[in-house]
JSON list of C-alpha atoms and ligand atoms in Angstrom, two decimals:
[
{"chain": "A", "resi": 8, "resn": "MET", "atom": "CA", "xyz": [16.43, 10.89, 3.20]},
{"chain": "A", "resi": 9, "resn": "GLU", "atom": "CA", "xyz": [15.63, 7.88, 1.35]},
{"chain": "A", "resi": 10, "resn": "GLU", "atom": "CA", "xyz": [19.47, 6.48, 0.54]},
{"chain": "A", "resi": 11, "resn": "HIS", "atom": "CA", "xyz": [18.82, 5.32, -3.09]},
{"chain": "A", "resi": 12, "resn": "CYS", "atom": "CA", "xyz": [16.30, 8.42, -3.72]},
{"chain": "A", "resi": 13, "resn": "ILE", "atom": "CA", "xyz": [18.06, 10.80, -6.54]},
{"chain": "A", "resi": 14, "resn": "PHE", "atom": "CA", "xyz": [15.93, 13.80, -5.27]},
{"chain": "A", "resi": 15, "resn": "CYS", "atom": "CA", "xyz": [16.96, 13.36, -1.88]},
{"chain": "A", "resi": 16, "resn": "LYS", "atom": "CA", "xyz": [20.79, 13.44, -3.48]},
{"chain": "A", "resi": 17, "resn": "ILE", "atom": "CA", "xyz": [19.98, 16.37, -4.94]},
{"chain": "A", "resi": 18, "resn": "VAL", "atom": "CA", "xyz": [18.75, 18.00, -1.56]},
{"chain": "A", "resi": 19, "resn": "ALA", "atom": "CA", "xyz": [21.62, 16.63, 0.22]},
{"chain": "A", "resi": 20, "resn": "LYS", "atom": "CA", "xyz": [23.70, 18.03, -2.67]},
{"chain": "A", "resi": 21, "resn": "LYS", "atom": "CA", "xyz": [25.46, 15.01, -3.40]},
{"chain": "A", "resi": 22, "resn": "ILE", "atom": "CA", "xyz": [24.83, 15.14, -6.99]},
{"chain": "A", "resi": 23, "resn": "PRO", "atom": "CA", "xyz": [24.72, 18.62, -8.46]},
{"chain": "A", "resi": 24, "resn": "ALA", "atom": "CA", "xyz": [21.57, 20.18, -9.89]},
{"chain": "A", "resi": 25, "resn": "LYS", "atom": "CA", "xyz": [20.91, 24.03, -11.23]},
{"chain": "A", "resi": 26, "resn": "ILE", "atom": "CA", "xyz": [19.20, 25.49, -8.13]},
{"chain": "A", "resi": 27, "resn": "ALA", "atom": "CA", "xyz": [16.28, 27.86, -8.47]},
{"chain": "A", "resi": 28, "resn": "TYR", "atom": "CA", "xyz": [15.09, 28.12, -5.05]},
{"chain": "A", "resi": 29, "resn": "GLU", "atom": "CA", "xyz": [15.98, 27.01, -2.01]},
{"chain": "A", "resi": 30, "resn": "ASP", "atom": "CA", "xyz": [14.25, 27.48, 1.41]},
{"chain": "A", "resi": 31, "resn": "GLU", "atom": "CA", "xyz": [14.05, 25.50, 4.73]},
{"chain": "A", "resi": 32, "resn": "HIS", "atom": "CA", "xyz": [11.15, 23.01, 3.62]},
{"chain": "A", "resi": 33, "resn": "VAL", "atom": "CA", "xyz": [11.52, 23.23, -0.30]},
{"chain": "A", "resi": 34, "resn": "LEU", "atom": "CA", "xyz": [13.79, 23.02, -3.15]},
{"chain": "A", "resi": 35, "resn": "ALA", "atom": "CA", "xyz": [13.57, 23.97, -6.86]},
{"chain": "A", "resi": 36, "resn": "PHE", "atom": "CA", "xyz": [15.93, 23.05, -9.68]},
{"chain": "A", "resi": 37, "resn": "HIS", "atom": "CA", "xyz": [15.83, 22.94, -13.10]},
{"chain": "A", "resi": 38, "resn": "ASP", "atom": "CA", "xyz": [14.76, 19.87, -15.07]},
{"chain": "A", "resi": 39, "resn": "LEU", "atom": "CA", "xyz": [17.88, 18.04, -16.72]},
{"chain": "A", "resi": 40, "resn": "HIS", "atom": "CA", "xyz": [15.65, 17.31, -19.74]},
{"chain": "A", "resi": 41, "resn": "PRO", "atom": "CA", "xyz": [13.61, 20.16, -20.18]},
{"chain": "A", "resi": 42, "resn": "GLN", "atom": "CA", "xyz": [9.99, 19.83, -21.97]},
{"chain": "A", "resi": 43, "resn": "SER", "atom": "CA", "xyz": [9.42, 23.33, -22.25]},
{"chain": "A", "resi": 44, "resn": "PRO", "atom": "CA", "xyz": [11.83, 26.49, -22.14]},
{"chain": "A", "resi": 45, "resn": "VAL", "atom": "CA", "xyz": [11.08, 26.71, -18.26]},
{"chain": "A", "resi": 46, "resn": "HIS", "atom": "CA", "xyz": [11.13, 23.47, -16.78]},
{"chain": "A", "resi": 47, "resn": "VAL", "atom": "CA", "xyz": [11.53, 23.45, -12.99]},
{"chain": "A", "resi": 48, "resn": "LEU", "atom": "CA", "xyz": [11.03, 20.78, -10.30]},
{"chain": "A", "resi": 49, "resn": "VAL", "atom": "CA", "xyz": [9.77, 21.73, -6.90]},
{"chain": "A", "resi": 50, "resn": "ILE", "atom": "CA", "xyz": [10.25, 19.18, -4.57]},
{"chain": "A", "resi": 51, "resn": "PRO", "atom": "CA", "xyz": [9.74, 19.02, -0.48]},
{"chain": "A", "resi": 52, "resn": "LYS", "atom": "CA", "xyz": [13.08, 18.65, 0.99]},
{"chain": "A", "resi": 53, "resn": "GLU", "atom": "CA", "xyz": [11.63, 15.87, 3.22]},
{"chain": "A", "resi": 54, "resn": "HIS", "atom": "CA", "xyz": [11.32, 12.59, 1.31]},
{"chain": "A", "resi": 55, "resn": "LEU", "atom": "CA", "xyz": [7.71, 11.93, 0.42]},
{"chain": "A", "resi": 56, "resn": "THR", "atom": "CA", "xyz": [7.25, 9.10, -2.33]},
{"chain": "A", "resi": 57, "resn": "SER", "atom": "CA", "xyz": [4.22, 10.37, -4.21]},
{"chain": "A", "resi": 58, "resn": "LEU", "atom": "CA", "xyz": [0.98, 12.31, -3.72]},
{"chain": "A", "resi": 59, "resn": "ALA", "atom": "CA", "xyz": [-0.78, 8.96, -3.17]},
{"chain": "A", "resi": 60, "resn": "HIS", "atom": "CA", "xyz": [1.73, 8.87, -0.34]},
{"chain": "A", "resi": 61, "resn": "SER", "atom": "CA", "xyz": [0.43, 12.11, 1.27]},
{"chain": "A", "resi": 62, "resn": "THR", "atom": "CA", "xyz": [-1.21, 12.41, 4.63]},
{"chain": "A", "resi": 63, "resn": "ASP", "atom": "CA", "xyz": [-2.74, 15.43, 6.30]},
{"chain": "A", "resi": 64, "resn": "ALA", "atom": "CA", "xyz": [0.53, 15.93, 8.03]},
{"chain": "A", "resi": 65, "resn": "HIS", "atom": "CA", "xyz": [1.76, 17.00, 4.59]},
{"chain": "A", "resi": 66, "resn": "ILE", "atom": "CA", "xyz": [-0.83, 19.69, 4.00]},
{"chain": "A", "resi": 67, "resn": "GLU", "atom": "CA", "xyz": [1.44, 22.34, 4.80]},
{"chain": "A", "resi": 68, "resn": "LEU", "atom": "CA", "xyz": [4.31, 20.97, 2.97]},
{"chain": "A", "resi": 69, "resn": "LEU", "atom": "CA", "xyz": [2.37, 20.50, -0.14]},
{"chain": "A", "resi": 70, "resn": "GLY", "atom": "CA", "xyz": [1.08, 24.21, 0.13]},
{"chain": "A", "resi": 71, "resn": "ARG", "atom": "CA", "xyz": [4.72, 25.21, 0.49]},
{"chain": "A", "resi": 72, "resn": "CYS", "atom": "CA", "xyz": [5.60, 23.27, -2.82]},
{"chain": "A", "resi": 73, "resn": "LEU", "atom": "CA", "xyz": [2.88, 24.88, -4.71]},
{"chain": "A", "resi": 74, "resn": "ARG", "atom": "CA", "xyz": [3.70, 28.51, -3.44]},
{"chain": "A", "resi": 75, "resn": "ALA", "atom": "CA", "xyz": [7.31, 27.99, -4.43]},
{"chain": "A", "resi": 76, "resn": "ALA", "atom": "CA", "xyz": [6.15, 27.53, -8.07]},
{"chain": "A", "resi": 77, "resn": "ALA", "atom": "CA", "xyz": [3.99, 30.46, -8.10]},
{"chain": "A", "resi": 78, "resn": "LYS", "atom": "CA", "xyz": [6.94, 32.51, -6.66]},
{"chain": "A", "resi": 79, "resn": "LEU", "atom": "CA", "xyz": [9.25, 31.17, -8.92]},
{"chain": "A", "resi": 80, "resn": "ALA", "atom": "CA", "xyz": [6.89, 31.67, -12.04]},
{"chain": "A", "resi": 81, "resn": "ALA", "atom": "CA", "xyz": [6.82, 35.37, -10.83]},
{"chain": "A", "resi": 82, "resn": "GLU", "atom": "CA", "xyz": [10.45, 35.22, -10.57]},
{"chain": "A", "resi": 83, "resn": "LEU", "atom": "CA", "xyz": [11.35, 33.92, -13.81]},
{"chain": "A", "resi": 84, "resn": "GLY", "atom": "CA", "xyz": [8.96, 36.56, -15.39]},
{"chain": "A", "resi": 85, "resn": "VAL", "atom": "CA", "xyz": [6.52, 33.75, -16.76]},
{"chain": "A", "resi": 86, "resn": "ALA", "atom": "CA", "xyz": [3.27, 34.57, -14.38]},
{"chain": "A", "resi": 87, "resn": "GLU", "atom": "CA", "xyz": [1.91, 37.13, -16.71]},
{"chain": "A", "resi": 88, "resn": "LYS", "atom": "CA", "xyz": [1.85, 34.72, -19.86]},
{"chain": "A", "resi": 89, "resn": "GLY", "atom": "CA", "xyz": [1.04, 31.43, -17.65]},
{"chain": "A", "resi": 90, "resn": "TYR", "atom": "CA", "xyz": [2.50, 28.65, -17.01]},
{"chain": "A", "resi": 91, "resn": "ARG", "atom": "CA", "xyz": [1.51, 24.86, -16.54]},
{"chain": "A", "resi": 92, "resn": "THR", "atom": "CA", "xyz": [2.16, 22.87, -13.19]},
{"chain": "A", "resi": 93, "resn": "VAL", "atom": "CA", "xyz": [2.15, 19.19, -12.99]},
{"chain": "A", "resi": 94, "resn": "ILE", "atom": "CA", "xyz": [2.50, 16.48, -10.38]},
{"chain": "A", "resi": 95, "resn": "ASN", "atom": "CA", "xyz": [2.76, 13.08, -12.15]},
{"chain": "A", "resi": 96, "resn": "THR", "atom": "CA", "xyz": [1.43, 10.20, -9.65]},
{"chain": "A", "resi": 97, "resn": "GLY", "atom": "CA", "xyz": [2.15, 6.64, -9.86]},
{"chain": "A", "resi": 98, "resn": "ASN", "atom": "CA", "xyz": [2.39, 4.64, -12.96]},
{"chain": "A", "resi": 99, "resn": "ASP", "atom": "CA", "xyz": [-0.21, 5.57, -14.62]},
{"chain": "A", "resi": 100, "resn": "GLY", "atom": "CA", "xyz": [0.64, 9.22, -14.01]},
{"chain": "A", "resi": 101, "resn": "GLY", "atom": "CA", "xyz": [3.91, 8.82, -15.59]},
{"chain": "A", "resi": 102, "resn": "GLN", "atom": "CA", "xyz": [5.91, 9.28, -12.81]},
{"chain": "A", "resi": 103, "resn": "SER", "atom": "CA", "xyz": [9.31, 8.06, -13.39]},
{"chain": "A", "resi": 104, "resn": "VAL", "atom": "CA", "xyz": [11.36, 9.79, -10.00]},
{"chain": "A", "resi": 105, "resn": "HIS", "atom": "CA", "xyz": [9.66, 8.62, -6.67]},
{"chain": "A", "resi": 106, "resn": "HIS", "atom": "CA", "xyz": [10.19, 11.83, -4.71]},
{"chain": "A", "resi": 107, "resn": "LEU", "atom": "CA", "xyz": [7.06, 14.28, -5.03]},
{"chain": "A", "resi": 108, "resn": "HIS", "atom": "CA", "xyz": [7.80, 17.20, -7.37]},
{"chain": "A", "resi": 109, "resn": "VAL", "atom": "CA", "xyz": [5.61, 19.48, -8.77]},
{"chain": "A", "resi": 110, "resn": "HIS", "atom": "CA", "xyz": [6.66, 20.38, -12.47]},
{"chain": "A", "resi": 111, "resn": "LEU", "atom": "CA", "xyz": [6.73, 23.81, -13.43]},
{"chain": "A", "resi": 112, "resn": "LEU", "atom": "CA", "xyz": [6.53, 24.36, -17.13]},
{"chain": "A", "resi": 113, "resn": "ALA", "atom": "CA", "xyz": [6.50, 27.61, -19.40]},
{"chain": "A", "resi": 114, "resn": "GLY", "atom": "CA", "xyz": [7.49, 29.62, -22.10]},
{"chain": "A", "resi": 115, "resn": "ARG", "atom": "CA", "xyz": [5.34, 28.09, -24.75]},
{"chain": "A", "resi": 116, "resn": "GLN", "atom": "CA", "xyz": [1.57, 27.01, -25.09]},
{"chain": "A", "resi": 117, "resn": "HIS", "atom": "CA", "xyz": [0.80, 24.08, -23.20]},
{"chain": "A", "resi": 118, "resn": "GLY", "atom": "CA", "xyz": [-1.96, 21.80, -24.84]},
{"chain": "A", "resi": 119, "resn": "TRP", "atom": "CA", "xyz": [-5.05, 20.19, -23.18]},
{"chain": "A", "resi": 120, "resn": "PRO", "atom": "CA", "xyz": [-5.70, 17.29, -22.63]},
{"chain": "A", "resi": 121, "resn": "PRO", "atom": "CA", "xyz": [-1.97, 16.19, -21.87]},
{"chain": "A", "resi": 122, "resn": "GLY", "atom": "CA", "xyz": [-0.35, 13.58, -23.31]},
{"chain": "B", "resi": 218, "resn": "5GP", "atom": "P1", "xyz": [8.16, 12.31, -13.46]},
{"chain": "B", "resi": 218, "resn": "5GP", "atom": "O1", "xyz": [8.55, 11.70, -14.57]},
{"chain": "B", "resi": 218, "resn": "5GP", "atom": "O2", "xyz": [8.94, 11.79, -12.36]},
{"chain": "B", "resi": 218, "resn": "5GP", "atom": "O3", "xyz": [7.09, 13.21, -13.34]},
{"chain": "B", "resi": 218, "resn": "5GP", "atom": "O4", "xyz": [9.62, 13.55, -13.59]},
{"chain": "B", "resi": 218, "resn": "5GP", "atom": "C1", "xyz": [10.63, 13.52, -13.33]},
{"chain": "B", "resi": 218, "resn": "5GP", "atom": "C2", "xyz": [11.49, 14.59, -13.99]},
{"chain": "B", "resi": 218, "resn": "5GP", "atom": "O5", "xyz": [12.83, 14.53, -13.10]},
{"chain": "B", "resi": 218, "resn": "5GP", "atom": "C3", "xyz": [11.83, 14.08, -15.39]},
{"chain": "B", "resi": 218, "resn": "5GP", "atom": "O6", "xyz": [11.19, 15.36, -15.91]},
{"chain": "B", "resi": 218, "resn": "5GP", "atom": "C4", "xyz": [13.60, 14.05, -15.64]},
{"chain": "B", "resi": 218, "resn": "5GP", "atom": "O7", "xyz": [13.96, 14.98, -16.31]},
{"chain": "B", "resi": 218, "resn": "5GP", "atom": "C5", "xyz": [13.57, 14.55, -14.30]},
{"chain": "B", "resi": 218, "resn": "5GP", "atom": "N1", "xyz": [15.11, 14.33, -13.51]},
{"chain": "B", "resi": 218, "resn": "5GP", "atom": "C6", "xyz": [15.55, 12.83, -13.65]},
{"chain": "B", "resi": 218, "resn": "5GP", "atom": "N2", "xyz": [16.24, 12.52, -13.17]},
{"chain": "B", "resi": 218, "resn": "5GP", "atom": "C7", "xyz": [17.01, 14.00, -12.83]},
{"chain": "B", "resi": 218, "resn": "5GP", "atom": "C8", "xyz": [18.01, 14.32, -12.32]},
{"chain": "B", "resi": 218, "resn": "5GP", "atom": "O8", "xyz": [19.23, 13.70, -11.96]},
{"chain": "B", "resi": 218, "resn": "5GP", "atom": "N3", "xyz": [18.51, 15.82, -12.32]},
{"chain": "B", "resi": 218, "resn": "5GP", "atom": "C9", "xyz": [17.59, 16.63, -12.64]},
{"chain": "B", "resi": 218, "resn": "5GP", "atom": "N4", "xyz": [17.73, 18.04, -12.58]},
{"chain": "B", "resi": 218, "resn": "5GP", "atom": "N5", "xyz": [16.44, 16.30, -13.35]},
{"chain": "B", "resi": 218, "resn": "5GP", "atom": "C10", "xyz": [15.95, 15.08, -13.39]},
{"chain": "B", "resi": 219, "resn": "ZN", "atom": "ZN1", "xyz": [13.66, 11.35, -1.93]}
]
């Protein structure tokens, strides 16, 4: 738990969030400012600043986050039509919260290339 990390505070239930999925290692909650009809953030419960800060020790945890996103998409009924998963990393990647998170976006067509 990083003291000043907003997502660590959500994991610790110190600030509220609309939880979509939770297990021992992973938490998913609805984004405060959704960019698509479905916009959920999947995060490791353990603080990990970004993908750039990951090591081989995080391989299983990263896999868990992606599998949780896939399971959630199926649960939310968007798997058949499709969805976008995004991990913003660092300044050029547009990362604003420095606790790794997978965006799960669905419910509309998503363009390519992204903005
Ligand atoms: P990033 O820009 O780092 O890839 O994504 C951060 C995301 O976290 C944004 O989509 C933003 O709306 C969301 N966010 C920031 N603070 C909070 C919060 O306190 N609660 C929730 N549910 N989402 C947040
Ligand atoms: Zn954190």
